[in-house]
Every structure is written in structure tokens, then in C-alpha cells.
Coordinates of C-alpha atoms in Angstrom, one line a residue:
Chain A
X28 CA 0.0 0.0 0.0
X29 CA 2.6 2.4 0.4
X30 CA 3.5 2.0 -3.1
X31 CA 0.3 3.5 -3.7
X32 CA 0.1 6.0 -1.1
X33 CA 3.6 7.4 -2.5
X34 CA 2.1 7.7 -5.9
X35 CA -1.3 9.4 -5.4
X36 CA 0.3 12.1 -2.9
X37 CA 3.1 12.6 -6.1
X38 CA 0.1 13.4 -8.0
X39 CA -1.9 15.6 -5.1
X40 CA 1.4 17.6 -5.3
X41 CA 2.0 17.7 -9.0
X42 CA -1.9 19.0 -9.6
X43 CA -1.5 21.7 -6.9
X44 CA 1.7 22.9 -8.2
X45 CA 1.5 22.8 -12.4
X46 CA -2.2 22.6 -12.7
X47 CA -3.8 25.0 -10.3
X48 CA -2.6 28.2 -11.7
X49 CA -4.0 27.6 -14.9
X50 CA -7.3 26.2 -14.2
X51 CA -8.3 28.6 -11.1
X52 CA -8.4 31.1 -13.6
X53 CA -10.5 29.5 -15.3
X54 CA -13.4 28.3 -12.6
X55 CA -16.2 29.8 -12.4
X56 CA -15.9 32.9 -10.0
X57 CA -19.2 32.2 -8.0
X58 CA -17.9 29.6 -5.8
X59 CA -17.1 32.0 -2.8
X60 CA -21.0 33.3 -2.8
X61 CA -22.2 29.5 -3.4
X62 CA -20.4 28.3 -0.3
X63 CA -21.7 31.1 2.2
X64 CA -25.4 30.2 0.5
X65 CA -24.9 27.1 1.1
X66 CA -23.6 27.0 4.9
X67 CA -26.3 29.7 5.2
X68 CA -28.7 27.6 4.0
X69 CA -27.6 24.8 6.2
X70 CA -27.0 26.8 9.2
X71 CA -30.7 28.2 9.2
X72 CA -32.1 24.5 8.5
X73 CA -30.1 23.3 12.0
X74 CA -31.2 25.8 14.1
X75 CA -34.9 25.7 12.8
X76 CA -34.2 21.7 14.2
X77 CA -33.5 22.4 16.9
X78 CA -36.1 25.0 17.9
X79 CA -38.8 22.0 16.9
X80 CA -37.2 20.1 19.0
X81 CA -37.5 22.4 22.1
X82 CA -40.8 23.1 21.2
X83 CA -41.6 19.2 21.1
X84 CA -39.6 19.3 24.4
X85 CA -41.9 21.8 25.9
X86 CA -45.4 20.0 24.8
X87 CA -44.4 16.7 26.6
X88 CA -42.7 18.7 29.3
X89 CA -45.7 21.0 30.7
X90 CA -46.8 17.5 32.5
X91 CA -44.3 18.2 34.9
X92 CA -44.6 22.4 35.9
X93 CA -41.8 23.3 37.5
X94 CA -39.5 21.5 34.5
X95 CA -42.1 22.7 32.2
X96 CA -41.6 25.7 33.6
X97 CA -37.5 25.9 33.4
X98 CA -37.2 24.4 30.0
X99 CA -39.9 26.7 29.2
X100 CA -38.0 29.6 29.9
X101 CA -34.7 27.9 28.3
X102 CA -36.7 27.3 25.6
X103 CA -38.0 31.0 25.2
X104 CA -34.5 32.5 25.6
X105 CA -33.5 30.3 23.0
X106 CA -36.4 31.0 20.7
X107 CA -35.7 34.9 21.2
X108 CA -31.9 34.3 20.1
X109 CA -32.7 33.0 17.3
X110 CA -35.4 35.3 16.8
X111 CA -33.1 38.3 17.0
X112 CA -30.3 36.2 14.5
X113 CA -33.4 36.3 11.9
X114 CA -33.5 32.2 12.0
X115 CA -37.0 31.7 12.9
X116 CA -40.1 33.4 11.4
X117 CA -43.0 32.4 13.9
X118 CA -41.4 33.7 17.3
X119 CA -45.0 34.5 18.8
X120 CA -46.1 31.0 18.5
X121 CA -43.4 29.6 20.3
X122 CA -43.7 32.2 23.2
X123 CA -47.2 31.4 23.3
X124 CA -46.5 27.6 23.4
X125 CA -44.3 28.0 27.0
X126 CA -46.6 30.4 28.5
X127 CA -49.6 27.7 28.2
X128 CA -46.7 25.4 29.5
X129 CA -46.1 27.6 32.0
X130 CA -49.3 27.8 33.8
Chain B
X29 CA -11.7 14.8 -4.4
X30 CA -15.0 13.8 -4.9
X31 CA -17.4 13.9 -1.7
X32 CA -20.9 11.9 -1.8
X33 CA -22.1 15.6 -0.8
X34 CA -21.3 16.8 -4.2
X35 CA -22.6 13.2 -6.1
X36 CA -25.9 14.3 -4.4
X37 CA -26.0 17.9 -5.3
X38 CA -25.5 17.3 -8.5
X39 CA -28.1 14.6 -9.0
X40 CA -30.7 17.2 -7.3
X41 CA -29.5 20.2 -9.3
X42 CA -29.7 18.1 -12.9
X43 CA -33.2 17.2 -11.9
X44 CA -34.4 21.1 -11.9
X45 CA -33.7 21.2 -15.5
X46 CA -31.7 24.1 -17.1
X47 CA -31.3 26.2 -14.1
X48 CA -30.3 23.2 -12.2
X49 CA -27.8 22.3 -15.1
X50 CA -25.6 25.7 -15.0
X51 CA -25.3 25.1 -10.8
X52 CA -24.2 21.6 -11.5
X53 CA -21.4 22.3 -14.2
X54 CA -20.3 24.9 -11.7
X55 CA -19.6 22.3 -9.1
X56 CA -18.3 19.7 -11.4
X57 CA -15.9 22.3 -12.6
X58 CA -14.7 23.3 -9.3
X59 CA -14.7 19.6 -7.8
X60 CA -13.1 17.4 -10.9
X61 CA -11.5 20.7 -13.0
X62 CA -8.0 20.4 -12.0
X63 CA -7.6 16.6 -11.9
X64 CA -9.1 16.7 -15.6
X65 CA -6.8 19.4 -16.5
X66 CA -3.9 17.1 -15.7
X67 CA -5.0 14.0 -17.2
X68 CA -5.6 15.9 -20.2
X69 CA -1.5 17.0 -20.0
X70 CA -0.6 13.6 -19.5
X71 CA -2.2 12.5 -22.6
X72 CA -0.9 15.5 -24.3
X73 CA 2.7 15.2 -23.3
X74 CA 3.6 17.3 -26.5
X75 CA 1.2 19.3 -27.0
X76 CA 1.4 21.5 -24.0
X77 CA 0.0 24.6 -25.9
X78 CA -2.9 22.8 -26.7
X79 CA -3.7 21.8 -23.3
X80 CA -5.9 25.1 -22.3
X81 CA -7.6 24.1 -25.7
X82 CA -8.4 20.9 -25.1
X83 CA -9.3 22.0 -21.5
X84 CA -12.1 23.9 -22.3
X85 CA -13.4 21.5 -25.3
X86 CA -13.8 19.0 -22.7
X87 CA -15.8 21.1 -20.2
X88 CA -17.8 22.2 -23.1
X89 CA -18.6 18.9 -24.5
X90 CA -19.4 18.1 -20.7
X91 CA -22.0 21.0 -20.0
X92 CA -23.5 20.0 -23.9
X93 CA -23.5 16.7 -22.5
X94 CA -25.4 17.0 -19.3
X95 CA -28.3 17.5 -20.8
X96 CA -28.9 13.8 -21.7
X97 CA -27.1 12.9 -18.8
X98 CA -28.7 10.7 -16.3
X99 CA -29.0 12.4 -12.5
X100 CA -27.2 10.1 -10.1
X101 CA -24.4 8.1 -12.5
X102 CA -20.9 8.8 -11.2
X103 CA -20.1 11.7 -12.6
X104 CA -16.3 10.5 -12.7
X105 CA -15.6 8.0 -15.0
X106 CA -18.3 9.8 -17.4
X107 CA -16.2 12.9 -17.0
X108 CA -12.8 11.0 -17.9
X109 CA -14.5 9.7 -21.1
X110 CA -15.5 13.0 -22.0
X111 CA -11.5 14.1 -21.3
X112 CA -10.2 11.3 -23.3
X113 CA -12.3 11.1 -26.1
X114 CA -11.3 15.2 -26.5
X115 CA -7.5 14.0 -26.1
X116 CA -8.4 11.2 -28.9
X117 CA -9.7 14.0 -31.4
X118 CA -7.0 16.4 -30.7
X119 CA -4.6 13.8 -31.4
X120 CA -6.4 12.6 -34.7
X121 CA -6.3 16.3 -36.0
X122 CA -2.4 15.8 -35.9
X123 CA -1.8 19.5 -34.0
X124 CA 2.1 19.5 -33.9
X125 CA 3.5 22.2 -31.5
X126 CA 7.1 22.5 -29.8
X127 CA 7.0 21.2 -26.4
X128 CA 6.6 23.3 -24.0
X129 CA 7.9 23.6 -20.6
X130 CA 6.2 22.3 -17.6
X131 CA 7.4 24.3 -14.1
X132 CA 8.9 22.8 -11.8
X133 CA 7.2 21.3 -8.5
X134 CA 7.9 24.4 -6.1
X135 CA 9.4 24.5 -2.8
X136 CA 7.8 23.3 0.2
X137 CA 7.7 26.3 2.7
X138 CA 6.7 23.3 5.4
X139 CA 10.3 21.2 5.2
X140 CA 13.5 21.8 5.3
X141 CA 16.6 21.4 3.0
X142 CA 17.0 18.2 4.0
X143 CA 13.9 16.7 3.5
X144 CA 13.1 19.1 0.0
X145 CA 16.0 17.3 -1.5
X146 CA 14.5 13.6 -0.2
X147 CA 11.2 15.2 -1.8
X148 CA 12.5 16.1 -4.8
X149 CA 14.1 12.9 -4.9
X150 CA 11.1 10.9 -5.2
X151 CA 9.3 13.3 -7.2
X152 CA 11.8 13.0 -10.0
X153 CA 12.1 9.1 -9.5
X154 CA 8.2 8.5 -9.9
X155 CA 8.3 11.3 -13.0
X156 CA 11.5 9.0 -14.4
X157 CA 9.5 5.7 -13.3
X158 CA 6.2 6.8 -15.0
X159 CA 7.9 7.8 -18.0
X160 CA 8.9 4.8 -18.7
X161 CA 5.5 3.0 -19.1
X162 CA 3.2 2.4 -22.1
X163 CA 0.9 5.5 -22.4
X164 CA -2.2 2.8 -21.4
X165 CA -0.7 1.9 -18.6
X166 CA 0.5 5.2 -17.1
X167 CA -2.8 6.9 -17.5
X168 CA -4.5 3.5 -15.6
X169 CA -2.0 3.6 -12.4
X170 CA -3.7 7.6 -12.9
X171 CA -7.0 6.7 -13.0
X172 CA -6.7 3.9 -10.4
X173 CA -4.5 5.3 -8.1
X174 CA -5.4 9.2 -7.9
X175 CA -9.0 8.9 -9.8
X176 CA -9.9 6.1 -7.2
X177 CA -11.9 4.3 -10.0
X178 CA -13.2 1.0 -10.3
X179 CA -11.5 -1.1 -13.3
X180 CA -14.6 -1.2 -14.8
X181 CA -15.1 2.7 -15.3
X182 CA -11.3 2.8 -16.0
X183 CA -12.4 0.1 -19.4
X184 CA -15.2 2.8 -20.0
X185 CA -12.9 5.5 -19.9
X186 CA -10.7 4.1 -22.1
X187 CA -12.2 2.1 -23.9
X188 CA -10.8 -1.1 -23.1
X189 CA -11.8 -4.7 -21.6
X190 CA -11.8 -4.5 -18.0
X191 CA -9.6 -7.8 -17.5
X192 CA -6.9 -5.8 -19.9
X193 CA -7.3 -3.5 -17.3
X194 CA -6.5 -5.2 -14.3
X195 CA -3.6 -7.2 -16.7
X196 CA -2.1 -3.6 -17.6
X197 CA -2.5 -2.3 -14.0
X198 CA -0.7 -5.6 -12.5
X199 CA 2.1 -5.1 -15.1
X200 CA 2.4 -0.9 -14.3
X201 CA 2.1 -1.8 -10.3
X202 CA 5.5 -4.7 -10.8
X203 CA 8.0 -2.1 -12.7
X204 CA 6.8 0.9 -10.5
X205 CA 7.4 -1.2 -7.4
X206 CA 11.2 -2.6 -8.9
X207 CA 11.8 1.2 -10.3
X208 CA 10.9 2.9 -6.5
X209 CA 12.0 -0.1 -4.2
X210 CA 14.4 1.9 -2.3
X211 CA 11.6 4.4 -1.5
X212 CA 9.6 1.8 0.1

């Protein structure tokens, strides 16, 4: 195996060094704003998770009130961070959702 | 290096039709452009002004070609065809130019003298070593060793029967390992 591990780091090298020059000029120059979309994208798509999951959290948590109560208020903080980071559209809902909790 | 992220985006993206199609040559470019770009100049040994040419041909025969191209094939091997086929052409067409030049590997900024000089030992012995082979035979230790391919997308690439494949790879694998045995 190290015959072959020899030979496909020789090529890794050789296309970095000969090839790169002349083909990154040629690549299509959108790549930069792609990525950022894309980890945007993905990014948003985590954090929308995981507030479903604290709201699912909160729904089986209200049978126990003082817990409901705390991971309410996690839950809430949370939901108003990611509020304020423009991640989640329906912010009222969720507050909504812990103050039934709550009570 | 191709990442089963990218194999899915560009199933999805050939899916959405035209739109779709320009997203999905971008990231075939960007993933598979440099590694085609040097199989093209290992096919073209001579012809190292035609490279660029043959470059773009390639990657315009690819974005033509996506149209009837079915979402979720390896996107690879199909690329390589595309590559060699263009190389084939060129070749046919009977371009003769002065060779040309190719730069030198640079200097690691990471090692020292010492181990540059080991480097560019084993650099030049593996150039020497790979030089040596049939033209078949150098660009399937290529495909194999750096593409990652499956004999039987290295036949479709190059047209060949997959057991001549795995023959000619054997035989390239014996004199590479007798050529570099003091490196191992």
C-alpha cells in the first residue's frame, strides 16, 4: 500500500503545483458566494431543528410544571436568540406555546 | 476529491432542468477541473500549448452533455470519457507544436533542506519511473491510483476490456514497485 500512497500524494502535489494556476483562472468565480449560501442555508435548516425540537420538548414537558416551567423559559431565551439572529419566522407562536406550558 | 455531498448535489441540481444544469457544471468544474486538466496534459505530453484548448473543449462537451445525462451516475468516470475522447480528437487532428515547458514542483515552505531534497528525490524518481510505461498503462495507475476508479469505469474511460485493465495495472504496479524499491 505504500506504493500507492507514495504515488497518489506525487500526483496531489503535481496537480497543486503545475495545474492550479491555470485552471483557477479559469473556474467559475461564484464559488465563494455558493459556499456562504450554502452553509447559510444549512446553518438556518439546524437551528430551525432544533427549535422544533424544544418546542416538542416543551409539549411533553408542561406535564411536569416546575420543569415545564424551566425548560420553558430555556426554551424561550432560545427561541428569542434565534429570533433576534433572523432564523426563525414564527417567534409569537413559540412564546405562546411555553406560557400555556407555564401555567 | 470527490465527496458523496457533491454526487448528491448534482443529481438534485440536474433534476431542476436548465437552471439546475448551469449550478451543477459549476460544481463539477470546481470539484473534478484540476484533476481533468492534468489528465488531459498527461495524454498531451507534446502538446502542451494545446492543453488550455483541449481544457475547455472537454468542459464544453461536458456542459453539452449533461443535458442527456442521467442524475445520479458517477459523474467521474463519465467525466474522464468525455476528457479522453477530446484528447483522442485532438490527437487525430495531428496538431504539432514545440514542447513546452512544464514548471517545476515548487518548494515546500513546510520542510526543510534536507527533507526538499528527499522530496524532490522521489518526485523525480516516480516522473522518471512513470515515463517509462506504455501511455495505457501510465494513465490507468492515474485513474486507479489518484481517480480512485473501479477497473470497470477505467475500461469505460478508455475504452478497453476491464480484464486488460486489471492485466495492464498488474504489469504498471511490478515495474513501478522494482523502479521505486528503495523508497519503500
Amino acid at each position: 500500500m505504500k506504493l500507492e500512497r507514495i504515488i497518489r500524494e506525487h500526483y496531489a502535489r503535481k496537480i497543486e503545483a503545475v495545474v492550479a494556476p491555470a485552471v483557477s483562472a479559469q473556474l467559475p468565480r461564484s464559488h465563494g458566494a455558493q459556499s456562504f449560501r450554502e452553509g447559510l442555508l444549512f446553518s438556518m435548516a439546524f437551528h430551525a431543528a432544533i427549535a422544533f425540537l424544544c418546542v416538542l420538548c416543551l409539549i411533553r414537558a408542561g406535564d411536569l410544571s416546575p420543569l415545564g416551567e424551566r425548560i420553558g423559559k430555556v426554551a424561550a431565551d432560545h427561541s428569542f436568540d434565534l429570533y433576534l439572529e433572523g432564523r426563525i419566522a414564527d417567534f409569537t407562536r413559540i412564546v405562546q406555546t411555553v406560557r400555556h406550558q407555564g401555567k | 476529491m470527490e465527496l458523496a455531498s457533491d454526487r448528491i448535489y448534482i443529481a438534485v441540481q440536474l433534476a431542476l432542468g436548465k437552471d439546475g444544469r448551469e449550478r451543477a457544471f459549476d460544481r463539477i468544474c470546481r470539484v473534478f477541473g484540476r484533476e481533468i486538466y492534468f489528465y488531459i496534459s498527461t495524454v498531451l505530453p507534446r502538446h502542451g500549448g494545446h492543453i488550455d484548448d483541449c481544457y475547455q473543449e472537454a468542459m464544453l462537451r461536458a456542459y453539452n452533455g449533461l443535458e442527456r445525462f442521467t442524475p445520479g451516475r458517477p459523474v467521474r468516470p463519465w467525466l474522464y470519457r468525455v476528457a479522453h475522447n477530446c484528447c483522442v480528437d485532438f490527437l487525430k487532428s495531428d496538431r504539432d507544436e514545440p514542447l513546452e515547458e512544464v514548471p517545476a514542483l515548487p518548494v515546500s515552505r513546510d520542510s526543510g533542506p534536507e527533507e526538499e531534497l528527499v522530496r524532490r528525490e522521489l518526485a523525480d524518481a516516480i516522473d522518471a519511473s512513470i515515463a517509462l510505461l506504455p501511455a495505457d498503462e501510465a494513465r490507468i495507475v492515474y485513474l486507479r491510483l489518484y481517480g480512485g476508479m473501479k477497473f470497470r469505469e477505467i475500461a469505460d474511460v478508455l475504452c478497453m476490456n476491464e480484464s486488460t485493465v486489471k492485466t495492464r495495472f498488474a504489469a504498471a504496479r511490478r515495474r513501478l514497485r522494482d523502479d521505486l524499491k528503495e523508497w519503500l
